[in-house]
PDB file of C-alpha atoms and ligand atoms in Angstrom:
ATOM      1  CA  MET A   1      15.016 -22.252  20.436  1.00  0.00           C
ATOM      2  CA  SER A   2      16.759 -18.898  20.277  1.00  0.00           C
ATOM      3  CA  ASP A   3      19.932 -18.342  22.207  1.00  0.00           C
ATOM      4  CA  ASP A   4      19.438 -15.132  24.175  1.00  0.00           C
ATOM      5  CA  THR A   5      23.085 -14.162  23.970  1.00  0.00           C
ATOM      6  CA  ASP A   6      22.944 -13.947  20.169  1.00  0.00           C
ATOM      7  CA  THR A   7      21.349 -11.029  18.395  1.00  0.00           C
ATOM      8  CA  GLY A   8      18.425 -12.080  16.214  1.00  0.00           C
ATOM      9  CA  MET A   9      17.430 -10.666  12.879  1.00  0.00           C
ATOM     10  CA  VAL A  10      14.826  -8.262  11.566  1.00  0.00           C
ATOM     11  CA  TYR A  11      13.237  -8.722   8.153  1.00  0.00           C
ATOM     12  CA  LEU A  12      11.529  -5.644   6.707  1.00  0.00           C
ATOM     13  CA  VAL A  13       8.958  -7.421   4.575  1.00  0.00           C
ATOM     14  CA  GLY A  14       6.446  -6.090   2.038  1.00  0.00           C
ATOM     15  CA  SER A  15       3.155  -8.016   2.031  1.00  0.00           C
ATOM     16  CA  GLY A  16       1.927  -6.832  -1.383  1.00  0.00           C
ATOM     17  CA  PRO A  17      -1.536  -5.278  -1.809  1.00  0.00           C
ATOM     18  CA  GLY A  18      -3.533  -7.829   0.181  1.00  0.00           C
ATOM     19  CA  ASP A  19      -4.189 -11.006  -1.825  1.00  0.00           C
ATOM     20  CA  PRO A  20      -2.202 -13.664   0.089  1.00  0.00           C
ATOM     21  CA  SER A  21      -1.140 -15.325  -3.154  1.00  0.00           C
ATOM     22  CA  LEU A  22       0.722 -12.123  -4.030  1.00  0.00           C
ATOM     23  CA  LEU A  23       3.099 -12.500  -1.101  1.00  0.00           C
ATOM     24  CA  THR A  24       6.587 -13.319  -2.356  1.00  0.00           C
ATOM     25  CA  VAL A  25       7.824 -16.854  -1.701  1.00  0.00           C
ATOM     26  CA  LYS A  26      10.363 -15.360   0.695  1.00  0.00           C
ATOM     27  CA  ALA A  27       7.734 -13.333   2.586  1.00  0.00           C
ATOM     28  CA  LYS A  28       5.604 -16.457   3.015  1.00  0.00           C
ATOM     29  CA  GLU A  29       8.567 -18.493   4.269  1.00  0.00           C
ATOM     30  CA  LEU A  30       9.505 -15.782   6.758  1.00  0.00           C
ATOM     31  CA  LEU A  31       5.931 -15.459   8.052  1.00  0.00           C
ATOM     32  CA  ASP A  32       5.935 -19.220   8.646  1.00  0.00           C
ATOM     33  CA  THR A  33       9.284 -19.328  10.441  1.00  0.00           C
ATOM     34  CA  ALA A  34       9.593 -15.981  12.307  1.00  0.00           C
ATOM     35  CA  ASP A  35       9.248 -15.837  16.090  1.00  0.00           C
ATOM     36  CA  VAL A  36       7.352 -12.529  16.037  1.00  0.00           C
ATOM     37  CA  VAL A  37       5.511 -10.512  13.356  1.00  0.00           C
ATOM     38  CA  LEU A  38       5.008  -6.773  13.938  1.00  0.00           C
ATOM     39  CA  HIS A  39       2.277  -5.447  11.669  1.00  0.00           C
ATOM     40  CA  ASP A  40      -0.402  -2.823  11.250  1.00  0.00           C
ATOM     41  CA  LYS A  41      -3.746  -3.131   9.424  1.00  0.00           C
ATOM     42  CA  LEU A  42      -2.550  -2.407   5.881  1.00  0.00           C
ATOM     43  CA  PRO A  43      -1.532  -5.966   4.868  1.00  0.00           C
ATOM     44  CA  GLY A  44      -5.252  -6.783   5.226  1.00  0.00           C
ATOM     45  CA  PRO A  45      -7.226  -9.451   7.100  1.00  0.00           C
ATOM     46  CA  ALA A  46      -6.529 -12.362   4.715  1.00  0.00           C
ATOM     47  CA  ILE A  47      -2.772 -12.142   5.291  1.00  0.00           C
ATOM     48  CA  ILE A  48      -2.824 -11.076   8.955  1.00  0.00           C
ATOM     49  CA  GLU A  49      -5.241 -13.820   9.985  1.00  0.00           C
ATOM     50  CA  SER A  50      -3.072 -16.450   8.291  1.00  0.00           C
ATOM     51  CA  ILE A  51      -0.345 -15.707  10.875  1.00  0.00           C
ATOM     52  CA  PRO A  52      -0.737 -17.550  14.202  1.00  0.00           C
ATOM     53  CA  GLU A  53      -2.149 -15.081  16.722  1.00  0.00           C
ATOM     54  CA  SER A  54       0.505 -16.020  19.270  1.00  0.00           C
ATOM     55  CA  LYS A  55       3.255 -14.447  17.175  1.00  0.00           C
ATOM     56  CA  ARG A  56       1.419 -11.330  16.006  1.00  0.00           C
ATOM     57  CA  GLU A  57       2.023  -7.888  17.491  1.00  0.00           C
ATOM     58  CA  ASP A  58      -0.192  -5.084  16.213  1.00  0.00           C
ATOM     59  CA  VAL A  59       1.741  -1.817  16.043  1.00  0.00           C
ATOM     60  CA  GLY A  60      -0.915   0.017  14.048  1.00  0.00           C
ATOM     61  CA  LYS A  61      -3.694   2.044  15.580  1.00  0.00           C
ATOM     62  CA  ARG A  62      -4.223   1.436  19.280  1.00  0.00           C
ATOM     63  CA  ALA A  63      -7.601   1.184  20.976  1.00  0.00           C
ATOM     64  CA  GLY A  64      -9.075   4.681  20.898  1.00  0.00           C
ATOM     65  CA  GLY A  65      -7.800   5.216  17.354  1.00  0.00           C
ATOM     66  CA  GLU A  66      -4.400   6.614  18.252  1.00  0.00           C
ATOM     67  CA  ARG A  67      -1.391   5.589  16.222  1.00  0.00           C
ATOM     68  CA  THR A  68       1.347   3.609  17.945  1.00  0.00           C
ATOM     69  CA  PRO A  69       4.275   6.062  18.121  1.00  0.00           C
ATOM     70  CA  GLN A  70       6.983   5.241  15.557  1.00  0.00           C
ATOM     71  CA  GLU A  71       9.576   5.299  18.353  1.00  0.00           C
ATOM     72  CA  TYR A  72       7.780   2.447  20.076  1.00  0.00           C
ATOM     73  CA  THR A  73       7.937   0.301  16.937  1.00  0.00           C
ATOM     74  CA  ASN A  74      11.594   1.181  16.346  1.00  0.00           C
ATOM     75  CA  ASP A  75      12.538   0.309  19.924  1.00  0.00           C
ATOM     76  CA  ARG A  76      10.458  -2.874  19.979  1.00  0.00           C
ATOM     77  CA  LEU A  77      12.224  -4.165  16.845  1.00  0.00           C
ATOM     78  CA  VAL A  78      15.606  -3.604  18.484  1.00  0.00           C
ATOM     79  CA  GLU A  79      14.497  -5.094  21.792  1.00  0.00           C
ATOM     80  CA  LEU A  80      13.170  -8.297  20.178  1.00  0.00           C
ATOM     81  CA  ALA A  81      16.227  -8.731  17.967  1.00  0.00           C
ATOM     82  CA  LYS A  82      18.598  -8.172  20.892  1.00  0.00           C
ATOM     83  CA  ALA A  83      16.705 -10.914  22.748  1.00  0.00           C
ATOM     84  CA  GLY A  84      17.657 -13.269  19.930  1.00  0.00           C
ATOM     85  CA  ARG A  85      14.333 -13.318  18.107  1.00  0.00           C
ATOM     86  CA  THR A  86      13.749 -13.592  14.378  1.00  0.00           C
ATOM     87  CA  VAL A  87      11.400 -10.724  13.689  1.00  0.00           C
ATOM     88  CA  VAL A  88       9.291  -9.883  10.653  1.00  0.00           C
ATOM     89  CA  ARG A  89       8.242  -6.263  10.334  1.00  0.00           C
ATOM     90  CA  LEU A  90       5.369  -6.718   7.891  1.00  0.00           C
ATOM     91  CA  LYS A  91       4.251  -3.743   5.817  1.00  0.00           C
ATOM     92  CA  GLY A  92       1.500  -3.375   3.224  1.00  0.00           C
ATOM     93  CA  GLY A  93       2.729  -3.229  -0.371  1.00  0.00           C
ATOM     94  CA  ASP A  94       6.446  -2.501  -0.498  1.00  0.00           C
ATOM     95  CA  PRO A  95       8.164  -1.491   2.759  1.00  0.00           C
ATOM     96  CA  PHE A  96       9.851   1.526   1.181  1.00  0.00           C
ATOM     97  CA  VAL A  97       6.865   3.160  -0.529  1.00  0.00           C
ATOM     98  CA  PHE A  98       5.332   5.577   1.998  1.00  0.00           C
ATOM     99  CA  GLY A  99       5.749   2.942   4.667  1.00  0.00           C
ATOM    100  CA  ARG A 100       8.360   4.355   7.049  1.00  0.00           C
ATOM    101  CA  GLY A 101      10.501   1.336   6.211  1.00  0.00           C
ATOM    102  CA  GLY A 102      13.423   3.648   5.553  1.00  0.00           C
ATOM    103  CA  GLU A 103      13.226   5.127   9.044  1.00  0.00           C
ATOM    104  CA  GLU A 104      13.038   1.691  10.639  1.00  0.00           C
ATOM    105  CA  MET A 105      15.992   0.402   8.630  1.00  0.00           C
ATOM    106  CA  GLU A 106      18.138   3.367   9.707  1.00  0.00           C
ATOM    107  CA  HIS A 107      17.161   2.843  13.319  1.00  0.00           C
ATOM    108  CA  LEU A 108      18.187  -0.834  13.117  1.00  0.00           C
ATOM    109  CA  ALA A 109      21.500   0.054  11.514  1.00  0.00           C
ATOM    110  CA  THR A 110      22.227   2.615  14.231  1.00  0.00           C
ATOM    111  CA  ALA A 111      21.372   0.077  16.928  1.00  0.00           C
ATOM    112  CA  GLY A 112      23.638  -2.529  15.321  1.00  0.00           C
ATOM    113  CA  VAL A 113      20.821  -4.974  14.597  1.00  0.00           C
ATOM    114  CA  PRO A 114      21.191  -7.151  11.488  1.00  0.00           C
ATOM    115  CA  PHE A 115      18.354  -6.768   9.036  1.00  0.00           C
ATOM    116  CA  GLU A 116      17.277  -7.711   5.552  1.00  0.00           C
ATOM    117  CA  VAL A 117      14.852  -5.991   3.184  1.00  0.00           C
ATOM    118  CA  VAL A 118      12.257  -8.143   1.417  1.00  0.00           C
ATOM    119  CA  PRO A 119      10.504  -6.049  -1.242  1.00  0.00           C
ATOM    120  CA  GLY A 120       6.806  -6.454  -1.941  1.00  0.00           C
ATOM    121  CA  ILE A 121       4.429  -5.595  -4.758  1.00  0.00           C
ATOM    122  CA  THR A 122       3.451  -1.995  -4.171  1.00  0.00           C
ATOM    123  CA  SER A 123      -0.222  -1.068  -4.399  1.00  0.00           C
ATOM    124  CA  ALA A 124       0.943   1.997  -6.343  1.00  0.00           C
ATOM    125  CA  ILE A 125       1.727  -0.189  -9.382  1.00  0.00           C
ATOM    126  CA  GLY A 126      -0.084  -3.469  -8.685  1.00  0.00           C
ATOM    127  CA  GLY A 127      -3.332  -1.742  -7.612  1.00  0.00           C
ATOM    128  CA  PRO A 128      -3.881   0.054 -10.913  1.00  0.00           C
ATOM    129  CA  GLY A 129      -2.522  -3.043 -12.688  1.00  0.00           C
ATOM    130  CA  VAL A 130      -5.213  -5.442 -11.494  1.00  0.00           C
ATOM    131  CA  ALA A 131      -7.826  -2.821 -12.423  1.00  0.00           C
ATOM    132  CA  GLY A 132      -6.549  -2.886 -16.013  1.00  0.00           C
ATOM    133  CA  ILE A 133      -4.504   0.305 -15.767  1.00  0.00           C
ATOM    134  CA  PRO A 134      -0.808   0.223 -16.706  1.00  0.00           C
ATOM    135  CA  VAL A 135       1.009   3.099 -14.941  1.00  0.00           C
ATOM    136  CA  THR A 136       3.086   3.644 -18.074  1.00  0.00           C
ATOM    137  CA  HIS A 137       2.047   3.047 -21.674  1.00  0.00           C
ATOM    138  CA  ARG A 138       4.005   3.761 -24.831  1.00  0.00           C
ATOM    139  CA  GLU A 139       1.150   5.850 -26.253  1.00  0.00           C
ATOM    140  CA  HIS A 140      -0.080   7.600 -23.097  1.00  0.00           C
ATOM    141  CA  ALA A 141       2.629   8.103 -20.482  1.00  0.00           C
ATOM    142  CA  SER A 142       6.380   7.746 -20.466  1.00  0.00           C
ATOM    143  CA  SER A 143       6.805   8.788 -16.846  1.00  0.00           C
ATOM    144  CA  VAL A 144       5.021   8.157 -13.571  1.00  0.00           C
ATOM    145  CA  SER A 145       5.147  10.039 -10.268  1.00  0.00           C
ATOM    146  CA  PHE A 146       4.181   8.558  -6.901  1.00  0.00           C
ATOM    147  CA  VAL A 147       2.924  11.098  -4.394  1.00  0.00           C
ATOM    148  CA  THR A 148       1.254  11.135  -0.997  1.00  0.00           C
ATOM    149  CA  GLY A 149      -2.088  12.888  -0.683  1.00  0.00           C
ATOM    150  CA  HIS A 150      -1.731  13.001   3.068  1.00  0.00           C
ATOM    151  CA  GLU A 151       1.322  14.900   4.118  1.00  0.00           C
ATOM    152  CA  ASP A 152       2.800  15.276   7.546  1.00  0.00           C
ATOM    153  CA  PRO A 153       0.364  17.756   9.147  1.00  0.00           C
ATOM    154  CA  THR A 154       3.227  19.384  11.052  1.00  0.00           C
ATOM    155  CA  LYS A 155       4.798  20.613   7.804  1.00  0.00           C
ATOM    156  CA  ASP A 156       4.011  24.265   7.091  1.00  0.00           C
ATOM    157  CA  GLU A 157       4.049  24.108   3.337  1.00  0.00           C
ATOM    158  CA  SER A 158       3.092  21.375   0.913  1.00  0.00           C
ATOM    159  CA  ALA A 159       6.196  19.563  -0.262  1.00  0.00           C
ATOM    160  CA  ILE A 160       4.312  18.527  -3.366  1.00  0.00           C
ATOM    161  CA  ASP A 161       4.614  20.781  -6.357  1.00  0.00           C
ATOM    162  CA  TRP A 162       1.361  19.915  -8.153  1.00  0.00           C
ATOM    163  CA  GLU A 163       2.131  22.430 -10.869  1.00  0.00           C
ATOM    164  CA  ALA A 164       5.410  20.677 -11.696  1.00  0.00           C
ATOM    165  CA  LEU A 165       3.672  17.304 -11.592  1.00  0.00           C
ATOM    166  CA  ALA A 166       0.981  18.521 -14.001  1.00  0.00           C
ATOM    167  CA  ALA A 167       3.722  19.703 -16.350  1.00  0.00           C
ATOM    168  CA  THR A 168       5.369  16.259 -16.617  1.00  0.00           C
ATOM    169  CA  GLY A 169       2.513  15.014 -18.801  1.00  0.00           C
ATOM    170  CA  GLY A 170       3.047  11.598 -17.218  1.00  0.00           C
ATOM    171  CA  THR A 171       0.890   9.509 -14.904  1.00  0.00           C
ATOM    172  CA  ILE A 172       0.362  10.708 -11.325  1.00  0.00           C
ATOM    173  CA  VAL A 173      -0.351   8.026  -8.727  1.00  0.00           C
ATOM    174  CA  VAL A 174      -1.577   9.328  -5.371  1.00  0.00           C
ATOM    175  CA  LEU A 175      -1.461   7.169  -2.251  1.00  0.00           C
ATOM    176  CA  MET A 176      -3.409   8.098   0.895  1.00  0.00           C
ATOM    177  CA  GLY A 177      -5.351  10.433  -1.358  1.00  0.00           C
ATOM    178  CA  VAL A 178      -9.049   9.777  -0.667  1.00  0.00           C
ATOM    179  CA  GLY A 179      -9.692  12.570   1.854  1.00  0.00           C
ATOM    180  CA  LYS A 180      -7.653  15.247   0.104  1.00  0.00           C
ATOM    181  CA  LEU A 181      -9.022  14.442  -3.365  1.00  0.00           C
ATOM    182  CA  PRO A 182     -10.948  17.749  -3.613  1.00  0.00           C
ATOM    183  CA  ALA A 183      -7.804  19.747  -2.761  1.00  0.00           C
ATOM    184  CA  TYR A 184      -5.355  18.195  -5.206  1.00  0.00           C
ATOM    185  CA  THR A 185      -7.771  17.793  -8.123  1.00  0.00           C
ATOM    186  CA  ALA A 186      -8.447  21.537  -7.756  1.00  0.00           C
ATOM    187  CA  GLU A 187      -4.719  22.328  -7.533  1.00  0.00           C
ATOM    188  CA  LEU A 188      -3.988  20.335 -10.670  1.00  0.00           C
ATOM    189  CA  GLN A 189      -6.717  22.203 -12.560  1.00  0.00           C
ATOM    190  CA  ASP A 190      -5.400  25.527 -11.269  1.00  0.00           C
ATOM    191  CA  ALA A 191      -2.010  24.445 -12.572  1.00  0.00           C
ATOM    192  CA  GLY A 192      -3.521  24.178 -16.036  1.00  0.00           C
ATOM    193  CA  MET A 193      -4.311  20.471 -16.246  1.00  0.00           C
ATOM    194  CA  ASP A 194      -7.289  19.684 -18.483  1.00  0.00           C
ATOM    195  CA  PRO A 195     -10.440  19.085 -16.355  1.00  0.00           C
ATOM    196  CA  GLU A 196     -11.221  16.187 -18.740  1.00  0.00           C
ATOM    197  CA  THR A 197      -8.038  14.343 -17.726  1.00  0.00           C
ATOM    198  CA  PRO A 198      -9.051  10.759 -16.864  1.00  0.00           C
ATOM    199  CA  ILE A 199      -8.911   9.578 -13.242  1.00  0.00           C
ATOM    200  CA  ALA A 200      -9.399   6.180 -11.646  1.00  0.00           C
ATOM    201  CA  LEU A 201      -9.849   5.384  -7.956  1.00  0.00           C
ATOM    202  CA  ILE A 202      -9.019   1.836  -6.876  1.00  0.00           C
ATOM    203  CA  GLU A 203     -10.053   0.774  -3.372  1.00  0.00           C
ATOM    204  CA  GLN A 204      -8.885  -2.447  -1.670  1.00  0.00           C
ATOM    205  CA  ALA A 205      -7.020  -3.609  -4.760  1.00  0.00           C
ATOM    206  CA  THR A 206      -6.632  -7.420  -5.058  1.00  0.00           C
ATOM    207  CA  ARG A 207      -9.034  -8.014  -2.150  1.00  0.00           C
ATOM    208  CA  PRO A 208     -12.568  -9.449  -2.333  1.00  0.00           C
ATOM    209  CA  SER A 209     -14.064  -6.012  -1.609  1.00  0.00           C
ATOM    210  CA  MET A 210     -12.135  -4.242  -4.398  1.00  0.00           C
ATOM    211  CA  GLN A 211     -13.970  -1.291  -5.993  1.00  0.00           C
ATOM    212  CA  VAL A 212     -12.984   0.865  -8.965  1.00  0.00           C
ATOM    213  CA  ALA A 213     -14.408   4.231  -9.974  1.00  0.00           C
ATOM    214  CA  VAL A 214     -13.482   6.042 -13.185  1.00  0.00           C
ATOM    215  CA  GLY A 215     -14.066   9.684 -14.090  1.00  0.00           C
ATOM    216  CA  THR A 216     -12.203  12.889 -14.855  1.00  0.00           C
ATOM    217  CA  LEU A 217     -10.294  15.457 -12.834  1.00  0.00           C
ATOM    218  CA  ASP A 218     -13.492  17.482 -12.815  1.00  0.00           C
ATOM    219  CA  THR A 219     -15.854  14.673 -11.714  1.00  0.00           C
ATOM    220  CA  ALA A 220     -13.454  12.803  -9.399  1.00  0.00           C
ATOM    221  CA  VAL A 221     -14.998  13.943  -6.118  1.00  0.00           C
ATOM    222  CA  ASP A 222     -18.534  13.115  -7.320  1.00  0.00           C
ATOM    223  CA  ILE A 223     -17.601   9.617  -8.457  1.00  0.00           C
ATOM    224  CA  ARG A 224     -15.698   9.021  -5.224  1.00  0.00           C
ATOM    225  CA  ASP A 225     -18.857   9.808  -3.264  1.00  0.00           C
ATOM    226  CA  GLU A 226     -21.242   7.995  -5.626  1.00  0.00           C
ATOM    227  CA  VAL A 227     -19.280   4.757  -5.572  1.00  0.00           C
ATOM    228  CA  GLY A 228     -18.360   5.234  -1.910  1.00  0.00           C
ATOM    229  CA  ILE A 229     -14.595   4.910  -2.298  1.00  0.00           C
ATOM    230  CA  GLU A 230     -12.860   4.766   1.063  1.00  0.00           C
ATOM    231  CA  PRO A 231      -9.255   4.236   2.176  1.00  0.00           C
ATOM    232  CA  PRO A 232      -7.135   2.362   1.361  1.00  0.00           C
ATOM    233  CA  ALA A 233      -7.377   3.509  -2.242  1.00  0.00           C
ATOM    234  CA  ILE A 234      -5.074   4.552  -5.059  1.00  0.00           C
ATOM    235  CA  THR A 235      -5.782   7.537  -7.327  1.00  0.00           C
ATOM    236  CA  VAL A 236      -4.434   7.316 -10.874  1.00  0.00           C
ATOM    237  CA  ILE A 237      -4.437  10.535 -12.879  1.00  0.00           C
ATOM    238  CA  GLY A 238      -3.642  10.534 -16.592  1.00  0.00           C
ATOM    239  CA  GLU A 239      -4.515   9.092 -19.995  1.00  0.00           C
ATOM    240  CA  VAL A 240      -3.578   5.570 -18.868  1.00  0.00           C
ATOM    241  CA  ALA A 241      -6.789   5.491 -16.809  1.00  0.00           C
ATOM    242  CA  THR A 242      -8.775   5.058 -20.056  1.00  0.00           C
ATOM    243  CA  THR A 243      -7.092   1.708 -20.757  1.00  0.00           C
ATOM    244  CA  ARG A 244      -9.426   0.017 -18.300  1.00  0.00           C
ATOM    245  CA  GLU A 245     -12.555   0.564 -20.390  1.00  0.00           C
ATOM    246  CA  ARG A 246     -10.874  -1.108 -23.387  1.00  0.00           C
ATOM    247  CA  VAL A 247     -10.031  -4.266 -21.420  1.00  0.00           C
ATOM    248  CA  CYS A 248     -12.854  -4.271 -18.866  1.00  0.00           C
ATOM    249  CA  GLN A 249     -14.582  -7.398 -20.134  1.00  0.00           C
ATOM    250  CA  TRP A 250     -11.459  -9.488 -19.538  1.00  0.00           C
ATOM    251  CA  ILE A 251     -10.506  -7.829 -16.284  1.00  0.00           C
ATOM    252  CA  ASP A 252     -13.919  -8.438 -14.701  1.00  0.00           C
ATOM    253  CA  GLN A 253     -13.889 -12.090 -15.712  1.00  0.00           C
ATOM    254  CA  THR A 254     -10.467 -12.620 -14.198  1.00  0.00           C
ATOM    255  CA  GLN A 255     -11.391 -10.862 -10.985  1.00  0.00           C
ATOM    256  CA  HIS A 256     -14.534 -12.887 -10.571  1.00  0.00           C
ATOM    257  CA  HIS A 257     -12.516 -16.063 -10.879  1.00  0.00           C
ATOM    258  CA  HIS A 258      -9.921 -14.780  -8.459  1.00  0.00           C
ATOM    259  CA  PHE A 259     -12.432 -13.788  -5.767  1.00  0.00           C
ATOM    260  CA  GLU A 260     -14.061 -17.196  -5.917  1.00  0.00           C
ATOM    261  CA  GLN A 261     -10.688 -18.734  -5.196  1.00  0.00           C
ATOM    262  CA  ILE A 262     -10.208 -16.578  -2.117  1.00  0.00           C
ATOM    263  CA  GLU A 263     -13.647 -17.486  -0.772  1.00  0.00           C
ATOM    264  CA  THR A 264     -12.919 -21.183  -1.195  1.00  0.00           C
ATOM    265  CA  GLN A 265      -9.671 -20.799   0.718  1.00  0.00           C
ATOM    266  CA  ASP A 266     -11.391 -18.971   3.564  1.00  0.00           C
ATOM    267  CA  GLN A 267     -13.846 -21.834   4.067  1.00  0.00           C
ATOM    268  CA  SER A 268     -11.150 -24.491   4.414  1.00  0.00           C
TER     269      SER A 268
HETATM  270  N1  SAH O 301       3.784   0.659   1.326  1.00  0.00           N
HETATM  271  C1  SAH O 301       2.450   0.661   0.748  1.00  0.00           C
HETATM  272  C2  SAH O 301       1.822   2.041   0.827  1.00  0.00           C
HETATM  273  C3  SAH O 301       1.659   2.563   2.246  1.00  0.00           C
HETATM  274  S1  SAH O 301       0.783   4.075   2.335  1.00  0.00           S
HETATM  275  C4  SAH O 301       2.513   0.134  -0.681  1.00  0.00           C
HETATM  276  O1  SAH O 301       3.604   0.013  -1.251  1.00  0.00           O
HETATM  277  O2  SAH O 301       1.466  -0.191  -1.243  1.00  0.00           O
HETATM  278  C5  SAH O 301      -0.898   3.538   2.520  1.00  0.00           C
HETATM  279  C6  SAH O 301      -1.644   3.746   1.220  1.00  0.00           C
HETATM  280  O3  SAH O 301      -1.346   2.708   0.301  1.00  0.00           O
HETATM  281  C7  SAH O 301      -3.139   3.715   1.316  1.00  0.00           C
HETATM  282  O4  SAH O 301      -3.665   4.934   1.796  1.00  0.00           O
HETATM  283  C8  SAH O 301      -3.513   3.487  -0.129  1.00  0.00           C
HETATM  284  O5  SAH O 301      -3.361   4.663  -0.880  1.00  0.00           O
HETATM  285  C9  SAH O 301      -2.425   2.526  -0.578  1.00  0.00           C
HETATM  286  N2  SAH O 301      -2.832   1.114  -0.533  1.00  0.00           N
HETATM  287  C10 SAH O 301      -2.216   0.113   0.127  1.00  0.00           C
HETATM  288  N3  SAH O 301      -2.807  -1.078  -0.125  1.00  0.00           N
HETATM  289  C11 SAH O 301      -3.809  -0.815  -0.987  1.00  0.00           C
HETATM  290  C12 SAH O 301      -4.772  -1.631  -1.656  1.00  0.00           C
HETATM  291  N4  SAH O 301      -4.824  -2.950  -1.490  1.00  0.00           N
HETATM  292  N5  SAH O 301      -5.643  -1.015  -2.493  1.00  0.00           N
HETATM  293  C13 SAH O 301      -5.603   0.308  -2.686  1.00  0.00           C
HETATM  294  N6  SAH O 301      -4.716   1.123  -2.090  1.00  0.00           N
HETATM  295  C14 SAH O 301      -3.831   0.572  -1.264  1.00  0.00           C
END
């Protein structure tokens, strides 16, 4: 039982890309012991449904498709902690990669609520990884940039300098980049990037419904539509995307095995 006079604790926890066995040991322990888990949809059904419904609070999209305001989530975290609860704020991937974890942490600090950060495997690295694509490679890319394809619509100008990114010669990993794919693949080509530059799109990485599509900067939009890639998906741009075809045989075998395991778990 929690003592209401004592402030509780908030854990900002990354869930990894969706396969429950990729939760960290600490994340799993906290999900088992926390009083309340605030989450959105990104951790995915396998992880969310493993948490008892009585301690789940969905702070993602509300009925009608509207996003829960960030202020609500911030205030709810403080309110629960001040009532003595142990709270997990569960976020897909890593809490600090395009996840607003930074904002929430600052809010907790300002409110005087104790918190701890529990990193997770980000889909930006692990997503390409399970598809057989290393984000860096000694022969292909010695740098990697992580960018959002979906910027704050209230910003007047794009904060992303695609021309500068093209000039790095390294890998570009785009998150939230399914809808805006036509815009940024065009910008990169305008910036002088070779239209033959390899691209891979990885949807639902590490989940049973994972899909991968491979093409070039020039064909990216066509392959997205042909394969039917939908969010959540990662876009990888750069030579590293060709690694997949050299290891595909092994990757597909492993994934098959892995999906069977998940299905077996679901039945139990
Ligand atoms: N904090 C998260 C990213 C949040 S932004 C992380 O570290 O992974 C949301 C975006 O993450 C999605 O639009 C998509 O681009 C990416 N994403 C998250 N999980 C994914 C998954 N399992 N497969 C592919 N992309 C994923």
